[in-house]
């Protein structure tokens, strides 16, 4: 009798039970699968990566489950570079680009195969499909991904036994990392390249981002309809309302929802979301639906919970709105990436000088960055599979680079007056406003993907009056 697990209620597995479990199962191999519609796009992305590293083997793991406690795990999220290069989200996998003599690469994918029924693993193992759900077979994955697939259980041995110069993305899969001899700096260049290659989205990615944003627009609309219930409960009501839409239409939210009423709106990463929503307060909601393919939106609206801005709230809101307009106008191909940030920040610096909160003249205040006391964050970032996408890209390609058609970015100026800031009049303290939209750079300018959500103060009030819950 095989021993049972510690604190398990069954004492063990008898030979008879083991034999009973292994028999009587149908063949469920699927023969009806077709290549994923993303497969040709992923192939083109791999070709671009291959061209950067002739003669070298590249290993891009998908990652493993992370333990939360005991045998409980955090939800799995495959490494972004792996998802981008394969279209796959499986855990315990890896993409390998094996160098060819002609300078190109042959790509293949390691995957965890289906459980055999020849031993007890399929119902007692850590990855048992009977507990975790069915996986694709290697043959099925090969069809779906358009890539030859191999058993990941031999990956460490395979990789250790071949002599090609290798790079691996570090910090994703310790066992694969341990199997290859690589240099940290060269590995970092691989990660950098994977980030660079996501800067310009292909048409399939833009379509996914459009879906993420459209779904997010519906989530914000849900929230407006639930405002009175939020006022009777807490910020959590808003968070839950948005999350329901994200889970129904997509995979989840693409980052922790920021649902910040009153002075919480001045906290950039307020995700506790456990405060009250008082009528008359502003409610800052920063939230994004992540599609089933893991592309995320990142949208913020700041709403007057009563349905109407006070004169002071509107004054701050209008300043942020005008700064966003200036930023959005600067988004076009050929513009320096920084232009939108600088346009927004200049506008906010001028307003802060005019209000007497920082010393002018405005251009001097801007040059010295004095506005940052109240603007806090940069005015935006690339958006895609990660909410702060392409974060490892080279500066010259990203923040010091030039906008190109197909780039997708947020424009999100804000003003935040901390509740304990003695440099502003008391009635300003605790006001926080951010407006955030998701833009795709087009051949002749940009398209605001989140234009479906009202943005100016008047439009917001009209929208809330129409839908108010
Ligand atoms: N939600 C994070 C950000 O706006 O960048
Ligand atoms: Mn955001
Ligand atoms: Mn953002």
XYZ file of C-alpha atoms and ligand atoms in Angstrom:
476
model
C 0.000 0.000 0.000
C 1.497 3.385 -1.060
C 1.587 5.881 1.814
C -1.028 8.663 1.962
C -0.017 12.331 2.194
C 0.580 14.134 5.464
C -2.711 15.045 7.086
C -4.589 13.395 4.231
C -7.794 11.680 5.226
C -7.073 8.598 3.113
C -4.495 6.321 4.637
C -2.921 5.193 1.373
C -3.431 3.735 -2.089
C -3.993 0.019 -2.355
C -2.772 -1.983 -5.344
C -6.388 -2.686 -6.223
C -7.345 0.998 -6.180
C -4.307 1.871 -8.257
C -5.228 -0.747 -10.867
C -8.877 0.358 -10.833
C -7.917 3.984 -11.448
C -5.653 3.183 -14.388
C -8.267 1.416 -16.467
C -11.443 2.282 -18.323
C -10.618 5.703 -19.815
C -11.627 6.867 -23.271
C -9.156 8.326 -25.763
C -9.972 12.049 -25.699
C -7.287 13.254 -28.092
C -8.730 16.096 -30.123
C -8.379 15.932 -33.871
C -10.598 18.913 -34.654
C -8.226 21.679 -33.532
C -7.051 24.371 -35.906
C -4.137 26.803 -35.701
C -4.811 29.738 -33.416
C -5.554 32.915 -35.372
C -2.573 34.509 -33.594
C -0.150 31.811 -34.842
C 1.059 33.608 -38.001
C 1.562 36.830 -36.025
C 3.570 34.984 -33.375
C 5.671 33.438 -36.161
C 6.462 36.904 -37.542
C 7.433 38.083 -34.041
C 9.785 35.099 -33.693
C 11.342 35.902 -37.062
C 12.100 39.434 -35.819
C 13.661 38.033 -32.650
C 15.659 35.465 -34.626
C 17.161 38.205 -36.794
C 18.626 39.876 -33.713
C 20.501 36.821 -32.451
C 22.005 34.810 -35.326
C 23.898 31.691 -34.238
C 22.576 31.715 -30.682
C 20.095 29.547 -28.914
C 17.333 31.498 -27.162
C 15.259 30.086 -24.312
C 12.095 31.889 -23.261
C 10.300 30.089 -20.425
C 6.624 30.532 -19.621
C 7.014 30.133 -15.840
C 5.654 27.952 -13.091
C 2.925 28.099 -10.489
C 3.880 30.176 -7.454
C 2.935 28.815 -4.056
C 0.621 30.936 -1.985
C 0.633 28.556 0.970
C 1.028 24.793 1.311
C -0.566 23.334 -1.832
C -2.408 26.510 -2.784
C -1.066 28.644 -5.658
C -1.493 32.148 -7.014
C -3.349 32.322 -10.325
C -0.839 31.516 -13.038
C 0.209 34.220 -15.479
C 2.640 33.226 -18.205
C 5.722 35.374 -18.791
C 4.793 38.173 -21.183
C 7.704 37.557 -23.579
C 6.641 33.922 -23.929
C 3.005 34.851 -24.589
C 4.047 37.374 -27.221
C 6.348 34.968 -29.061
C 3.973 31.972 -29.008
C 0.405 33.130 -28.368
C 0.422 30.431 -25.689
C -0.355 30.765 -21.985
C 0.627 27.309 -20.713
C 2.675 27.039 -17.556
C 5.857 24.965 -17.278
C 6.646 25.541 -20.936
C 9.402 27.230 -22.895
C 9.999 28.498 -26.380
C 13.384 27.578 -27.809
C 14.897 29.138 -30.916
C 17.622 26.771 -32.054
C 20.239 28.390 -34.331
C 20.693 27.091 -37.883
C 23.843 27.295 -39.968
C 22.201 29.875 -42.280
C 21.828 32.350 -39.387
C 18.121 31.717 -38.874
C 16.506 29.597 -36.173
C 14.235 26.605 -35.839
C 11.589 27.235 -33.215
C 10.031 24.637 -30.998
C 8.079 24.675 -27.793
C 8.453 22.672 -24.623
C 5.158 21.816 -22.994
C 3.935 19.673 -20.139
C 2.206 16.780 -21.926
C -1.054 15.168 -20.919
C -0.911 12.674 -18.063
C -0.551 9.064 -19.005
C -2.796 6.586 -17.237
C 0.076 4.178 -16.658
C 0.856 5.298 -13.139
C -0.850 7.236 -10.339
C 0.459 10.673 -11.318
C -2.656 11.554 -13.298
C -4.767 11.570 -10.162
C -2.230 12.092 -7.344
C 0.546 14.234 -8.883
C 1.201 17.929 -8.321
C 0.119 18.700 -11.901
C -2.600 16.052 -12.118
C -5.103 16.891 -14.817
C -7.912 15.360 -12.801
C -7.355 18.125 -10.227
C -6.113 20.992 -12.378
C -8.028 20.485 -15.613
C -7.193 19.013 -18.968
C -4.094 20.169 -20.798
C -3.456 20.001 -24.523
C -1.445 17.061 -25.753
C 1.857 17.822 -27.468
C 0.260 16.998 -30.827
C -2.678 19.293 -30.087
C -0.342 22.129 -29.051
C 1.676 21.675 -32.224
C -1.479 22.271 -34.279
C -2.749 25.210 -32.214
C 0.587 27.030 -31.904
C 1.985 26.069 -35.289
C 5.175 24.928 -33.561
C 6.752 21.510 -32.994
C 6.220 20.637 -29.319
C 8.378 18.500 -27.041
C 8.031 17.091 -23.557
C 9.264 19.688 -21.056
C 10.305 16.949 -18.640
C 13.350 16.341 -20.828
C 14.101 20.033 -21.414
C 16.753 20.498 -18.736
C 18.633 17.446 -19.970
C 18.310 18.432 -23.657
C 19.478 21.975 -23.039
C 22.384 20.931 -20.831
C 23.650 18.448 -23.408
C 23.896 20.766 -26.423
C 26.739 23.213 -26.886
C 25.140 26.129 -28.775
C 25.827 29.532 -27.156
C 22.661 30.214 -25.219
C 20.659 33.056 -23.743
C 17.708 32.582 -21.389
C 15.270 35.021 -19.823
C 16.169 34.883 -16.137
C 13.863 34.811 -13.161
C 11.067 32.868 -14.844
C 11.881 29.162 -14.502
C 14.664 28.222 -12.047
C 15.011 24.632 -13.251
C 15.572 25.617 -16.904
C 17.850 28.433 -15.824
C 19.910 25.950 -13.847
C 20.274 23.711 -16.898
C 22.035 26.267 -19.108
C 25.320 28.088 -18.729
C 24.661 31.700 -19.698
C 25.925 35.198 -18.899
C 23.731 37.586 -16.969
C 24.415 40.601 -19.179
C 23.698 38.713 -22.401
C 20.518 37.266 -20.885
C 19.397 40.786 -20.001
C 19.867 41.738 -23.679
C 17.429 38.998 -24.653
C 14.834 40.336 -22.217
C 15.466 43.841 -23.550
C 14.956 42.646 -27.132
C 11.669 40.973 -26.190
C 10.518 44.279 -24.724
C 11.726 46.291 -27.762
C 9.846 43.969 -30.083
C 6.558 44.730 -28.346
C 6.813 48.499 -28.870
C 4.958 48.375 -32.191
C 1.829 46.254 -32.053
C 0.692 44.208 -35.034
C -2.873 44.492 -36.295
C -3.963 41.439 -34.304
C -2.676 43.001 -31.076
C -4.365 46.322 -31.783
C -7.632 44.439 -32.305
C -7.181 42.698 -28.937
C -6.443 46.010 -27.217
C -9.558 47.423 -28.807
C -11.552 44.560 -27.277
C -9.957 45.192 -23.877
C -10.863 48.875 -24.030
C -14.414 48.256 -25.286
C -14.988 45.865 -22.416
C -13.511 48.405 -20.003
C -15.944 51.025 -21.293
C -18.779 48.632 -20.411
C -17.224 48.109 -16.962
C -17.166 51.867 -16.301
C -20.754 52.103 -17.467
C -21.686 49.357 -14.983
C -20.038 51.378 -12.232
C -22.070 54.506 -12.959
C -25.220 52.436 -12.604
C -24.068 51.197 -9.196
C -22.901 54.491 -7.669
C -25.726 54.830 -5.177
C -25.040 51.314 -3.899
C -21.360 52.201 -3.571
C -22.298 55.261 -1.536
C -24.246 52.953 0.753
C -21.333 50.509 1.072
C -17.725 51.261 0.049
C -15.134 51.502 -2.696
C -15.222 47.707 -2.742
C -18.653 47.834 -4.373
C -17.112 49.658 -7.307
C -14.145 47.309 -7.471
C -16.446 44.281 -7.449
C -18.747 45.766 -10.073
C -15.864 46.342 -12.455
C -14.321 42.968 -11.699
C -17.547 41.167 -12.606
C -17.409 42.698 -16.090
C -13.700 41.827 -16.401
C -14.274 38.181 -15.484
C -17.370 37.843 -17.638
C -15.866 39.279 -20.796
C -12.153 38.702 -20.360
C -9.598 36.903 -18.314
C -9.519 39.285 -15.342
C -8.392 42.833 -14.629
C -4.988 43.676 -16.108
C -3.720 45.232 -12.843
C -5.063 45.925 -9.384
C -8.066 48.222 -9.763
C -7.592 51.627 -8.163
C -10.911 52.676 -6.730
C -10.254 55.819 -4.781
C -12.916 58.065 -3.263
C -12.225 61.393 -1.584
C -8.653 61.841 -0.431
C -7.709 58.306 -1.495
C -7.607 59.748 -5.011
C -4.332 61.436 -4.078
C -2.671 58.032 -3.521
C -1.278 56.871 -6.856
C -1.522 53.143 -6.148
C -4.542 52.991 -3.862
C -5.703 49.375 -4.224
C -7.019 48.630 -0.723
C -10.317 50.029 -1.967
C -11.885 49.722 1.465
C -12.892 53.314 2.116
C -16.305 54.961 2.097
C -17.740 56.711 -0.958
C -19.290 59.933 0.336
C -21.766 61.879 -1.750
C -19.966 64.976 -2.950
C -16.518 63.347 -3.047
C -14.681 62.699 -6.270
C -14.286 59.058 -7.177
C -11.162 58.158 -9.150
C -11.494 54.818 -10.902
C -8.426 53.443 -12.700
C -9.261 50.051 -14.134
C -8.706 47.851 -17.171
C -10.143 44.623 -18.480
C -7.595 42.058 -19.644
C -8.711 39.970 -22.602
C -8.563 36.178 -22.711
C -5.367 36.681 -24.713
C -3.914 38.849 -21.881
C -3.989 42.285 -23.518
C -5.076 44.952 -21.055
C -6.732 48.334 -21.121
C -5.731 51.043 -18.609
C -8.356 53.750 -18.246
C -9.101 56.343 -15.569
C -12.099 58.547 -15.038
C -12.609 60.853 -12.071
C -16.283 61.173 -11.304
C -18.236 63.483 -9.013
C -20.086 60.973 -6.831
C -23.024 63.373 -6.505
C -23.293 63.610 -10.288
C -22.110 67.240 -10.376
C -18.645 68.749 -9.866
C -18.309 71.503 -7.261
C -16.762 74.690 -8.718
C -13.379 73.819 -7.185
C -13.500 70.174 -8.344
C -14.342 71.401 -11.824
C -11.475 73.890 -11.785
C -8.989 71.109 -11.043
C -10.730 68.726 -13.456
C -10.649 71.252 -16.295
C -6.937 71.845 -15.789
C -6.251 68.116 -16.045
C -8.596 67.787 -19.023
C -6.826 70.607 -20.884
C -3.451 69.049 -20.043
C -4.709 65.763 -21.450
C -5.957 67.484 -24.600
C -2.493 69.001 -25.063
C -0.886 65.588 -24.498
C -3.235 63.771 -26.856
C -2.606 66.354 -29.602
C 1.111 65.505 -29.431
C 0.562 61.808 -30.206
C 1.423 61.260 -33.879
C 3.998 59.309 -35.859
C 7.385 60.988 -35.987
C 6.837 62.932 -32.755
C 9.313 62.372 -29.965
C 7.812 59.934 -27.446
C 8.310 62.520 -24.690
C 6.309 65.220 -26.483
C 2.941 64.228 -25.042
C 4.357 64.149 -21.522
C 6.020 67.512 -21.917
C 2.913 69.134 -23.393
C 0.757 67.947 -20.498
C 3.286 68.835 -17.828
C 3.846 72.328 -19.254
C 0.134 72.951 -19.095
C -0.141 71.785 -15.505
C 2.925 73.771 -14.453
C 1.334 76.912 -15.909
C -1.904 76.314 -13.997
C -0.076 75.672 -10.735
C 1.877 78.917 -11.176
C -1.349 80.785 -11.955
C -2.940 79.393 -8.786
C 0.087 80.470 -6.769
C 1.127 76.955 -5.654
C 4.561 76.993 -7.286
C 6.810 79.869 -8.185
C 6.816 81.117 -11.793
C 7.367 81.940 -14.452
C 5.695 78.809 -15.779
C 8.540 77.780 -18.097
C 11.035 78.064 -15.251
C 8.760 76.022 -12.968
C 8.454 73.391 -15.688
C 12.229 73.301 -16.330
C 12.824 72.782 -12.623
C 10.059 70.167 -12.465
C 8.294 72.006 -9.628
C 4.899 70.816 -10.817
C 5.858 67.262 -9.839
C 4.861 67.965 -6.234
C 1.280 67.850 -7.572
C 1.532 65.749 -10.744
C 3.556 62.892 -9.261
C 3.696 60.408 -12.137
C 4.883 60.534 -15.727
C 2.063 61.317 -18.149
C 1.794 57.835 -19.673
C 3.405 54.615 -20.796
C 3.236 51.907 -23.411
C 0.325 49.504 -23.076
C -0.122 45.934 -24.258
C 0.275 42.532 -22.657
C 1.644 44.319 -19.597
C -0.050 47.397 -18.271
C 3.355 49.096 -18.198
C 4.389 47.345 -21.377
C 7.891 47.203 -22.843
C 9.361 48.245 -19.497
C 12.749 46.636 -20.276
C 13.042 48.215 -23.738
C 16.119 50.288 -24.485
C 15.732 53.970 -23.637
C 16.653 54.995 -27.174
C 13.788 52.861 -28.510
C 11.235 53.897 -25.889
C 11.384 57.073 -23.759
C 14.061 58.672 -25.940
C 12.563 57.305 -29.145
C 10.039 58.403 -31.722
C 6.378 57.423 -32.010
C 5.519 55.005 -34.813
C 2.201 53.793 -36.163
C 1.093 50.751 -34.152
C 2.412 51.949 -30.812
C -0.240 51.982 -28.090
C 0.162 54.236 -25.099
C -1.746 55.887 -22.294
C -2.082 59.639 -21.803
C -2.905 60.192 -18.150
C -2.110 63.546 -16.573
C -3.291 64.168 -13.057
C -3.222 66.607 -10.165
C -3.040 65.407 -6.604
C -3.340 67.684 -3.583
C -2.360 65.696 -0.526
C -4.637 65.994 2.520
C -1.727 67.221 4.656
C -0.230 69.654 2.127
C 0.063 72.995 3.907
C 1.146 74.789 0.719
C -2.384 74.787 -0.719
C -5.584 76.238 0.761
C -7.507 73.835 2.966
C -10.380 73.306 0.538
C -7.963 71.998 -2.117
C -6.503 69.351 0.177
C -7.570 65.795 -0.560
C -8.568 66.486 -4.188
C -7.109 64.086 -6.747
C -7.980 64.008 -10.449
C -6.599 61.798 -13.208
C -7.979 61.265 -16.703
C -6.448 58.380 -18.626
C -7.077 57.216 -22.172
C -5.516 54.560 -24.404
C -4.281 55.718 -27.798
C -2.994 53.874 -30.813
C -0.642 55.786 -33.085
C -1.967 55.680 -36.662
C -0.329 56.525 -39.995
C -1.438 60.145 -39.721
C -2.064 60.774 -36.053
C -3.771 58.687 -33.419
C -7.007 57.026 -32.475
C -8.294 57.263 -28.928
C -9.449 53.702 -28.260
C -11.280 54.792 -25.098
C -13.140 57.679 -26.766
C -16.370 55.827 -25.947
C -16.117 57.129 -22.390
C -17.132 60.745 -21.742
C -14.152 62.868 -20.786
C -14.882 66.605 -20.416
C -16.566 67.761 -17.196
C -19.832 68.532 -19.013
C -19.856 65.182 -20.810
C -19.186 63.341 -17.553
C -22.036 65.095 -15.760
C -24.410 64.472 -18.649
C -23.394 60.801 -18.758
C -23.916 60.363 -15.037
C -27.298 62.063 -15.170
C -28.315 59.699 -17.959
C -27.079 56.481 -16.359
C -26.909 57.326 -12.678
C -27.773 54.481 -10.349
N -3.064 51.874 -13.549
C -1.678 52.117 -13.574
C -1.360 53.214 -14.456
O -2.225 53.990 -14.807
O -0.279 53.350 -14.917
Mn -4.212 53.538 -14.985
Mn -1.547 53.995 -16.879
